[in-house]
Each structure stands twice: as structure tokens, then as C-alpha cells.
PDB file of C-alpha atoms in Angstrom:
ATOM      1  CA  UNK A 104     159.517 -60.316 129.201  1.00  0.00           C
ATOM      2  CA  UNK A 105     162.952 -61.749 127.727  1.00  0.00           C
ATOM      3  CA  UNK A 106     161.207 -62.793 124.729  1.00  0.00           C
ATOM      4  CA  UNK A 107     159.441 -59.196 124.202  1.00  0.00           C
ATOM      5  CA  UNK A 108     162.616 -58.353 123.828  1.00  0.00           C
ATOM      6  CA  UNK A 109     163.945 -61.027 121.394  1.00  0.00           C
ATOM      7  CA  UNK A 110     161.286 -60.468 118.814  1.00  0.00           C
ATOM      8  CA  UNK A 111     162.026 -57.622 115.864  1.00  0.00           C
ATOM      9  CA  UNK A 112     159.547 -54.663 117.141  1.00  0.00           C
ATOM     10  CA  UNK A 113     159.265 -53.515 113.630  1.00  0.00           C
ATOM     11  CA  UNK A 114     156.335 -54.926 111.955  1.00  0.00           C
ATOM     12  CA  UNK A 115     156.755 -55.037 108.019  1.00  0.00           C
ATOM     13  CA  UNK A 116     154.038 -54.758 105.538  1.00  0.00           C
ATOM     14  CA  UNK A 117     153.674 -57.565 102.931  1.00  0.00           C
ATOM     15  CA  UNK A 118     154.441 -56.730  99.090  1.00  0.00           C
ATOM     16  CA  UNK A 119     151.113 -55.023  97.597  1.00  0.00           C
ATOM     17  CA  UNK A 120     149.810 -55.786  94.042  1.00  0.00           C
ATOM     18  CA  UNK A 121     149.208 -52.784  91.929  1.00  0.00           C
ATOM     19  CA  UNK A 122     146.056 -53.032  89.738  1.00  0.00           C
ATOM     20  CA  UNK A 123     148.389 -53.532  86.482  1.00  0.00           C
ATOM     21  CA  UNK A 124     149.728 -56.965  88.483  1.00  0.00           C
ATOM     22  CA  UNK A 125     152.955 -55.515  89.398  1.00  0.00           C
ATOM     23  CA  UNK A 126     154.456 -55.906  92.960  1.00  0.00           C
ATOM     24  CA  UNK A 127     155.070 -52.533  95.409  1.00  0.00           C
ATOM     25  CA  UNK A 128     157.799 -53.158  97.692  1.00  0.00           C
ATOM     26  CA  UNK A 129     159.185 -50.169  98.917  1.00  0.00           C
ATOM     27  CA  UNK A 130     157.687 -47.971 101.422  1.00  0.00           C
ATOM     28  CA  UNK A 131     156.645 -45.154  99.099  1.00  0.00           C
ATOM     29  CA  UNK A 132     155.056 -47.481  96.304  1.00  0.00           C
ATOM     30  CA  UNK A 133     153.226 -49.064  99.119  1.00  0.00           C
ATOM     31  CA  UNK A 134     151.736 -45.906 100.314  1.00  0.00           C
ATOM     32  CA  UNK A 135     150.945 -45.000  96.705  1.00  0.00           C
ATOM     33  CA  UNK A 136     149.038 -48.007  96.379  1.00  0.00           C
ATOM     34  CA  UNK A 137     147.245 -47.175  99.375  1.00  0.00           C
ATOM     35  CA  UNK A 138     146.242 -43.624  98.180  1.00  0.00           C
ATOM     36  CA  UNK A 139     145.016 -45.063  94.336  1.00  0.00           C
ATOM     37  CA  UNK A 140     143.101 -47.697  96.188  1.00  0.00           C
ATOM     38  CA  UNK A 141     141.106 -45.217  98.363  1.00  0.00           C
ATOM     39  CA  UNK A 142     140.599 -42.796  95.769  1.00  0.00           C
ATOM     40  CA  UNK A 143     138.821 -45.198  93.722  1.00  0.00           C
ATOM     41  CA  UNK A 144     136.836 -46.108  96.339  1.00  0.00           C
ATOM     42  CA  UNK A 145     136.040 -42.355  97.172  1.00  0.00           C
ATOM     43  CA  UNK A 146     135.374 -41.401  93.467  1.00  0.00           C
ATOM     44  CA  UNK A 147     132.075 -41.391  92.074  1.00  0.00           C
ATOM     45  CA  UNK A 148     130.519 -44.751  90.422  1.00  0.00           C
ATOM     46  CA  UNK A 149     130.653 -45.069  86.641  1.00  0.00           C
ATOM     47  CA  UNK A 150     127.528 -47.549  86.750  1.00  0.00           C
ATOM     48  CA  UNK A 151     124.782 -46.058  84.990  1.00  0.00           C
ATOM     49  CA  UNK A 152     122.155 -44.668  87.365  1.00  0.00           C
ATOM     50  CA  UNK A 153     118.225 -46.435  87.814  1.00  0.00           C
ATOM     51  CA  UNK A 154     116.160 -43.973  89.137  1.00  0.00           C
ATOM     52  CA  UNK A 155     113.723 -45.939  90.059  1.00  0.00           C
ATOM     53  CA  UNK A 156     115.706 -47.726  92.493  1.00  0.00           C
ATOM     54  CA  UNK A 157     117.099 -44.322  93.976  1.00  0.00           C
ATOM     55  CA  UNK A 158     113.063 -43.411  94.442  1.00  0.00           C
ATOM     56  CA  UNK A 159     112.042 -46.965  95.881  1.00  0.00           C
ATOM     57  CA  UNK A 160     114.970 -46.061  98.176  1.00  0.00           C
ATOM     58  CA  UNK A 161     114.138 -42.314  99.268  1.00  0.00           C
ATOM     59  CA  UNK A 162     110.695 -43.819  99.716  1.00  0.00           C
ATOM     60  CA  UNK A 163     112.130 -46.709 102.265  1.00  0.00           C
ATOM     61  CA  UNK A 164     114.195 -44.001 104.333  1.00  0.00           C
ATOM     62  CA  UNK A 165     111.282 -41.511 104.286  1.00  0.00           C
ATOM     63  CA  UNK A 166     108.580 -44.638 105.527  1.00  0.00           C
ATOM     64  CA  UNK A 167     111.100 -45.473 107.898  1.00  0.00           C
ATOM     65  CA  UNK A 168     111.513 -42.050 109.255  1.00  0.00           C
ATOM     66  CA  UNK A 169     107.910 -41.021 109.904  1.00  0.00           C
ATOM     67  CA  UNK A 170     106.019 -41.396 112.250  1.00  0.00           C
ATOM     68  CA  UNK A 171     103.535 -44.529 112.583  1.00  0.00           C
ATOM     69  CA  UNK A 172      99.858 -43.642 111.519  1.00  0.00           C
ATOM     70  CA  UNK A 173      97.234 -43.957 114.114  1.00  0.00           C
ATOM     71  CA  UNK A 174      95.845 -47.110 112.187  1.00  0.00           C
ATOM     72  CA  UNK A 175      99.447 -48.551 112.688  1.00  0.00           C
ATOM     73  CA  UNK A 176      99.429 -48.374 116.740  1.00  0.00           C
ATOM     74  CA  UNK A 177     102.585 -49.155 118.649  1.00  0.00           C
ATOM     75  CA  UNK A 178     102.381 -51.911 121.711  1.00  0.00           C
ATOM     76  CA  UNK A 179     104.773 -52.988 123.584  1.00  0.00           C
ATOM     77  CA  UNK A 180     104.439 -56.786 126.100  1.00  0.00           C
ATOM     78  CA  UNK A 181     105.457 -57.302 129.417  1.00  0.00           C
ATOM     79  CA  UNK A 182     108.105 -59.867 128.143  1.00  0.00           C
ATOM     80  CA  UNK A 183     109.560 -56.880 125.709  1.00  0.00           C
ATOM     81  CA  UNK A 184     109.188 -54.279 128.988  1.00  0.00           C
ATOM     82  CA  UNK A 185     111.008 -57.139 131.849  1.00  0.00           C
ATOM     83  CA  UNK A 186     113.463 -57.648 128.576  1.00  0.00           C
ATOM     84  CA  UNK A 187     114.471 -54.537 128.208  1.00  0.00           C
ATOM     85  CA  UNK A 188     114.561 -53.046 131.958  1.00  0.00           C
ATOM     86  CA  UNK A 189     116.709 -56.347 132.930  1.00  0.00           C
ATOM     87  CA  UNK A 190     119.225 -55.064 129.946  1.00  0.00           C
ATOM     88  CA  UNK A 191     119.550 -52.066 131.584  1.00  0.00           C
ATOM     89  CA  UNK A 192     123.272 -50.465 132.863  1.00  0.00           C
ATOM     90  CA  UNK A 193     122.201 -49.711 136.496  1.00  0.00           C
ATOM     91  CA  UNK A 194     124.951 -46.767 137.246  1.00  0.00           C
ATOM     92  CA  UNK A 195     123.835 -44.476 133.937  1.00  0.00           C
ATOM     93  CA  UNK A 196     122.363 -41.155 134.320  1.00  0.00           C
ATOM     94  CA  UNK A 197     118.125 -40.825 134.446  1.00  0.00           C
ATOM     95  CA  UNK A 198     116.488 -39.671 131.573  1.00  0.00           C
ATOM     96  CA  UNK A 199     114.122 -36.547 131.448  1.00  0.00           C
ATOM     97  CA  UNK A 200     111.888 -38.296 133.909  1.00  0.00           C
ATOM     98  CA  UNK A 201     114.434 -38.405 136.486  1.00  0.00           C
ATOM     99  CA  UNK A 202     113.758 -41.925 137.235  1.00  0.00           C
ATOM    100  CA  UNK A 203     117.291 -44.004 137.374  1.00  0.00           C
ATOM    101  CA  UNK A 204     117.767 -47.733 135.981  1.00  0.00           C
ATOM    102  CA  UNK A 205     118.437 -49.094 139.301  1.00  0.00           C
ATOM    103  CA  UNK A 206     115.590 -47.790 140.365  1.00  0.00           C
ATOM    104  CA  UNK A 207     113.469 -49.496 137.177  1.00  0.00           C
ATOM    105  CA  UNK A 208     115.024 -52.635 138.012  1.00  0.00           C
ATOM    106  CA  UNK A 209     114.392 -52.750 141.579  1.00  0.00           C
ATOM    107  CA  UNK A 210     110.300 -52.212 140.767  1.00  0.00           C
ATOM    108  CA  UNK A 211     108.594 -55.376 141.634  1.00  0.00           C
ATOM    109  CA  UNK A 212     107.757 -57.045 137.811  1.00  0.00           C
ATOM    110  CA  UNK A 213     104.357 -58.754 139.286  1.00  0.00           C
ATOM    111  CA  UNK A 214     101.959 -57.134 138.427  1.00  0.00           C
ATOM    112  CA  UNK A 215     103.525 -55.916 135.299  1.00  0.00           C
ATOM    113  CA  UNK A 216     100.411 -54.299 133.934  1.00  0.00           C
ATOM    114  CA  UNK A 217     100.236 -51.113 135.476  1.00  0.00           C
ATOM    115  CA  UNK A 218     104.470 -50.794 134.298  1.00  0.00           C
ATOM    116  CA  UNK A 219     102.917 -52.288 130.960  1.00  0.00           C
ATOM    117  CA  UNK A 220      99.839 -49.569 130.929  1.00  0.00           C
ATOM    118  CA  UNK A 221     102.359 -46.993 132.135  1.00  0.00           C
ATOM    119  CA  UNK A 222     104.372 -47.131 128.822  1.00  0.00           C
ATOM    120  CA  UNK A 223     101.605 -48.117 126.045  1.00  0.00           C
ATOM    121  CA  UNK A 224     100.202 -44.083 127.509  1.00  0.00           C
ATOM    122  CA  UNK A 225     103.521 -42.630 126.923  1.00  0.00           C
ATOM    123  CA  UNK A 226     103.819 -44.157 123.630  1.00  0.00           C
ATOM    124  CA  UNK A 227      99.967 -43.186 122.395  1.00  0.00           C
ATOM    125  CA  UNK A 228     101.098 -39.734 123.918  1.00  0.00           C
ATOM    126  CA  UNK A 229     104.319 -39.447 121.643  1.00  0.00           C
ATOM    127  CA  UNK A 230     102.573 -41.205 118.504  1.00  0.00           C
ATOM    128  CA  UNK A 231      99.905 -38.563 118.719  1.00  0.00           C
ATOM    129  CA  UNK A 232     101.863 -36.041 119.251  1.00  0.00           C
ATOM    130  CA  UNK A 233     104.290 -36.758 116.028  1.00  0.00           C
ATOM    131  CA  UNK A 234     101.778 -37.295 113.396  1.00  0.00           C
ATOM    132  CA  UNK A 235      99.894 -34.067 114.197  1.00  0.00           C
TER     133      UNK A 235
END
């Protein structure tokens, strides 16, 4: 605790280089620097646009946030399903279902294929519902 006390409290920030390669060393040209630097970064780019790369792009985020196609089926393994359940925080709130994770975790793992069957239905069930 003595040497809490012994040590300057004030923490100083190092000289900053402006972009023309002079040295900020004040408080105010510090801060300055500061506010060019994050402007620059906030201000629009002046590299020339490929719109074919902003379309390839759109075209990722909008495959990405579809649904899967029926020819494209989700599965899930036991291995993925013991995984995951084993991962889970036991005191959090249910879901919708109203089952809890202690309760998901205290369900005997052999057999897993009726736990395994259980969720390949409710994700057929949610992929069909989506994509219609």
C-alpha cells in the first residue's frame, strides 16, 4: 500500500507525431491530433470505387442471410448436440420452450438419437417454414 502511494498517480501521454512529422507535446496539440486522426478515419475513402466487388459483396451478405434451400438440408450429430448442451451456462433463463439448461444437461446422452431426432424435426420445421 506504501508504494501505491509513492508512485506519481498521474499518468502522462507520450509526445504524438503529427502527419507533417512534427512532435505534439502539450495537452491541447495532443487532443488535436487525436480529433484529425479520427476524422480521417471517419471521412469517406478517396479510393476509386469497383462495383463489382461491392455486388460480389451484397451477394455474400444476401446468401448468407437467407434461408438454406430444401436441396441444402441442415443436420446436426450427436457429437455437435453433447458439444453444445455440455457448453451450456446451467443458471440462464429457458427459452420459449420452457425447458432450462440444467435440465438439458441432466438428460441421460445414451441414447442420443431420440435428443438427435428431436432437433433435426425442429430444424426441418424452421427451414420449411423460412423459405416458404
Amino acid at each position: 500500500m506504501a508504494r501505491a502511494f509513492r508512485i506519481d498517480a498521474t499518468a502522462h501521454t507520450p509526445p504524438l507525431s503529427r502527419p507533417d512529422g512534427t512532435v505534439a507535446f502539450e495537452d491541447d496539440e495532443k487532443a488535436e491530433c487525436f480529433a484529425d486522426s479520427i476524422a480521417a478515419q471517419c471521412s469517406p475513402s478517396s479510393q476509386p470505387v469497383n462495383p463489382s466487388h461491392i455486388q460480389e459483396v451484397e451477394d455474400e451478405v444476401r446468401r448468407r442471410n437467407s434461408p438454406p434451400t430444401s436441396s441444402d438440408p441442415i443436420t446436426v450429430s450427436n457429437d455437435e448436440i453433447s458439444s453444445i448442451i455440455k457448453g451450456l451456462k446451467p443458471k440462464k433463463s429457458p427459452g420459449a420452450d420452457g425447458i432450462s439448461n440444467q435440465a438439458l444437461k441432466n438428460f441421460p446422452e445414451q441414447p442420443t438419437y431420440p435428443r438427435t431426432e428431436s432437433f433435426q424435426i425442429t430444424i426441418r420445421y424452421f427451414n420449411d417454414n423460412l423459405s416458404s
